[in-house]
Amino acid sequence: MHKRVNRIVVVGGGTAGWLAACRIAAAADPAAPEPLSVTLIESPDLPIIGVGEGTWPTIRGTLAKIGIDEAEFLDATDASFKQGSRFDGWRDGTADDSYHHPFTAPVDAAPRDLIAHWQSVGGAFADAVCAQPRLCAQHLAPRQRAMPGYAGAVNYAYHLDAVKLADLLRRVATERLGVVHLRDHVVGVDATDNGDISAVRTRESGKVEGDLFLDCTGHAALLIGGHYGVPLIDRSGVLFNDRALAVQVPVASDSPIAAQTNATAHAAGWIWDIGLPTRRGIGCVYSSSFASDDDAEKTLRDYLTRTAPGVDHDALSFRRLTFQSAHREQFWRGNCLALGLAAGFLEPLEASAIVLAELSIDALLDGFPVDRAAMALHADRFNNLFRYRWDRIVDFLKLHYVPSVRSEPYWRAHRDPDTIPDRLRELLEMWRTQPPSAADFPHADEIFPAASYQYVLYGMGAPPPLASAVRSPAGGETVGDAAQKMAQRARALAASLPTNRVYLDALRRSEPLVQKAIHV
Ligand SMILES: Cc1cc2nc3c(=O)[nH]c(=O)nc-3n(C[C@H](O)[C@H](O)[C@H](O)COP(=O)(O)OP(=O)(O)OC[C@H]3O[C@@H](n4cnc5c(N)ncnc54)[C@H](O)[C@@H]3O)c2cc1C
């Protein structure tokens, strides 16, 4: 018998739940013979995690598909622009140890030619091949107000207030997209003989029946873990961090707003520093095997003293979070798909969590199962693709540690070959003789493409491979010409783009910005 998939029930009202509800409701065809219904159930007892301030450029497409105007989003979520990440102290911990992983790809050239060009001009790899680090150094916005929404002169994402994002998505879902919102606590699951979930039972509103259930219950993983018992695969032998101490620091209304996430290494982990118009979100990520909670607090307070002088630490509220770097063995089982923290979590380096939820929703909508009978095939395909994606993220995050020459036990342990995944070990061996290239990453939609690996590998000080005896195919622009054009473009952009502060303050006051022409 063919059972149509029409009733979508999302359990959990954090970033993952509301993104899913909005995307599905926005994609629903109202003229379909049996239109989709979307219900989101959110516990009044359990707050959302409320962290998750760094995003990936995919978020622009996600918000556009939901139908949210960019200016409305920036204002409602206290957001700022993010153009990548800067890593301080990861290589050797000395004062000039700093590199960028910008969102914009290097100039278009064969990887070997990029390396040869970088070697000929010297300096940092990212500076030699990309305009974006220079824009970040000046705290510039990636776009002008006159540009169409979500378009940029360079690639970008956002820093945002996660609680305000969930609020905005809830309003859009319920007021514009017809999502039914139940504030109720799920206390049980009803299942059919084949294990499918037929309904979730709530404390106040009784049963909520559905055809497809999205488990967005965060670390509780009520359906995928609680009902189906799908185990977690522990990745903490590769990525050691399991704690964070987070704080929000108010900033002066005229202070510059950083254009990138700053990630500063310390003896047993790293510190994130994310600039919003009204505050900085700062958090010390660490491994409890290498640092005590007191050590981490001292590290964070020292960082605050250095980077936020004059701020009264006693007036701040410090929040401790614990996590495990782990993901589910399967993400889709029966008629339940897990998204967000319910699917898993890896330490927040490179902000890979929200993007994984976005890509999961894309994959669900790309191959939306029309009826229950089709679901098993969709689930298999989804599980294979997302196991690949989680593995690649584990590799990429580990890459940030392996080339380090820092001497503390935590950093030495990260270089232990037994903690390096096999595939990454093989690639690192390969990259001694040739740079990371597209051939190393065969999937069409890699979250972190070869360019990301190049930025991190050479930013971390890995020696460039020896010059090859084989030339790149002739024809087209030389890398030197392309880099020269890129440098000209960087100068033109620097002269014409407003700073983040100027852009965002004018937006909040709803003033038109005086636009300077961009000549590139
Ligand atoms: C320290 C730290 C830093 C992070 N930084 C980043 C970052 O920079 N970038 C990034 O992309 N990600 C980051 N993340 C991850 C990010 O916060 C999450 O992926 C994202 O917020 C999604 O969370 P969620 O919606 O899955 O879960 P949550 O926000 O925890 O929401 C869970 C929801 O489930 C509901 N719920 C639970 N049980 C029940 C029940 N029985 N009945 C009904 N409802 C229930 C709760 O009420 C809540 O609404 C970070 C995470 C941590 C721990």
XYZ file of N, CA, C and O in Angstrom, residues 106-118 120-121 128-129 471-487:
136
model
N 40.910 31.010 -3.908
C 42.075 31.663 -4.520
C 41.804 32.042 -5.977
O 40.841 31.545 -6.586
N 42.658 32.883 -6.539
C 42.519 33.211 -7.962
C 42.495 31.910 -8.758
O 43.076 30.903 -8.348
N 41.831 31.963 -9.896
C 41.594 30.754 -10.670
C 42.879 30.297 -11.366
O 43.298 30.907 -12.356
N 43.517 29.295 -10.812
C 44.758 28.774 -11.412
C 44.970 27.354 -10.911
O 44.412 26.968 -9.875
N 45.783 26.608 -11.631
C 46.107 25.249 -11.188
C 46.810 25.348 -9.834
O 47.603 26.271 -9.615
N 46.504 24.424 -8.892
C 47.104 24.514 -7.557
C 48.627 24.672 -7.590
O 49.186 25.462 -6.831
N 49.309 23.951 -8.483
C 50.775 24.068 -8.533
C 51.215 25.479 -8.908
O 52.203 25.996 -8.403
N 50.436 26.106 -9.816
C 50.783 27.471 -10.226
C 50.536 28.457 -9.080
O 51.273 29.428 -8.921
N 49.488 28.187 -8.309
C 49.240 29.041 -7.136
C 50.430 29.003 -6.184
O 50.873 30.025 -5.673
N 50.915 27.785 -5.957
C 52.040 27.619 -5.027
C 53.272 28.336 -5.585
O 53.976 29.051 -4.853
N 53.512 28.163 -6.892
C 54.695 28.807 -7.500
C 54.577 30.331 -7.367
O 55.549 31.020 -7.046
N 53.364 30.841 -7.585
C 53.168 32.292 -7.469
C 53.426 32.751 -6.030
O 54.125 33.733 -5.783
N 52.836 32.014 -5.076
C 53.024 32.367 -3.653
C 54.525 32.367 -3.320
O 55.026 33.295 -2.673
N 56.929 32.952 -5.284
C 57.664 34.046 -5.932
C 57.383 35.395 -5.249
O 58.240 36.255 -5.201
N 56.177 35.580 -4.689
C 55.892 36.883 -4.058
C 56.146 36.859 -2.551
O 56.307 37.915 -1.933
N 48.673 36.115 -0.822
C 49.214 36.041 -2.188
C 48.149 35.661 -3.207
O 48.263 36.013 -4.385
N 47.101 34.968 -2.769
C 46.167 34.403 -3.756
C 44.733 34.908 -3.613
O 43.859 34.520 -4.382
N 54.399 20.687 -16.507
C 53.788 22.021 -16.542
C 52.269 21.911 -16.588
O 51.717 20.938 -17.098
N 51.590 22.964 -16.084
C 50.139 23.011 -16.234
C 49.833 23.305 -17.687
O 50.650 23.915 -18.381
N 48.644 22.899 -18.175
C 48.313 23.142 -19.572
C 48.440 24.626 -19.906
O 48.084 25.485 -19.095
N 48.994 24.929 -21.100
C 49.184 26.324 -21.502
C 47.838 26.937 -21.881
O 46.841 26.245 -22.049
N 47.828 28.249 -22.032
C 46.607 28.927 -22.470
C 45.936 29.607 -21.303
O 46.140 29.253 -20.150
N 45.106 30.605 -21.624
C 44.403 31.349 -20.578
C 45.353 32.305 -19.874
O 46.501 32.474 -20.257
N 44.842 32.890 -18.817
C 45.588 33.903 -18.085
C 46.668 33.248 -17.223
O 46.450 32.176 -16.665
N 47.814 33.909 -17.094
C 48.826 33.343 -16.187
C 48.407 33.671 -14.760
O 47.665 34.625 -14.511
N 48.934 32.899 -13.810
C 48.562 33.138 -12.418
C 49.063 34.514 -11.973
O 48.413 35.202 -11.170
N 50.197 34.949 -12.510
C 50.722 36.277 -12.160
C 49.750 37.370 -12.586
O 49.462 38.298 -11.820
N 49.211 37.255 -13.818
C 48.248 38.259 -14.292
C 46.980 38.226 -13.430
O 46.429 39.266 -13.065
N 46.520 37.010 -13.143
C 45.291 36.882 -12.340
C 45.504 37.489 -10.958
O 44.633 38.175 -10.422
N 46.689 37.259 -10.380
C 46.957 37.793 -9.041
C 47.055 39.313 -9.081
O 46.629 40.002 -8.141
N 47.594 39.825 -10.166
C 47.690 41.281 -10.283
C 46.286 41.917 -10.345
O 46.005 42.911 -9.686
N 45.416 41.271 -11.120
C 44.031 41.774 -11.211
C 43.360 41.682 -9.840
O 42.607 42.570 -9.441
N 43.639 40.594 -9.155
C 43.058 40.408 -7.821
C 43.522 41.532 -6.891
O 42.736 42.099 -6.132
N 44.809 41.908 -6.982
C 45.333 42.969 -6.112
C 44.682 44.312 -6.461
O 44.324 45.094 -5.573
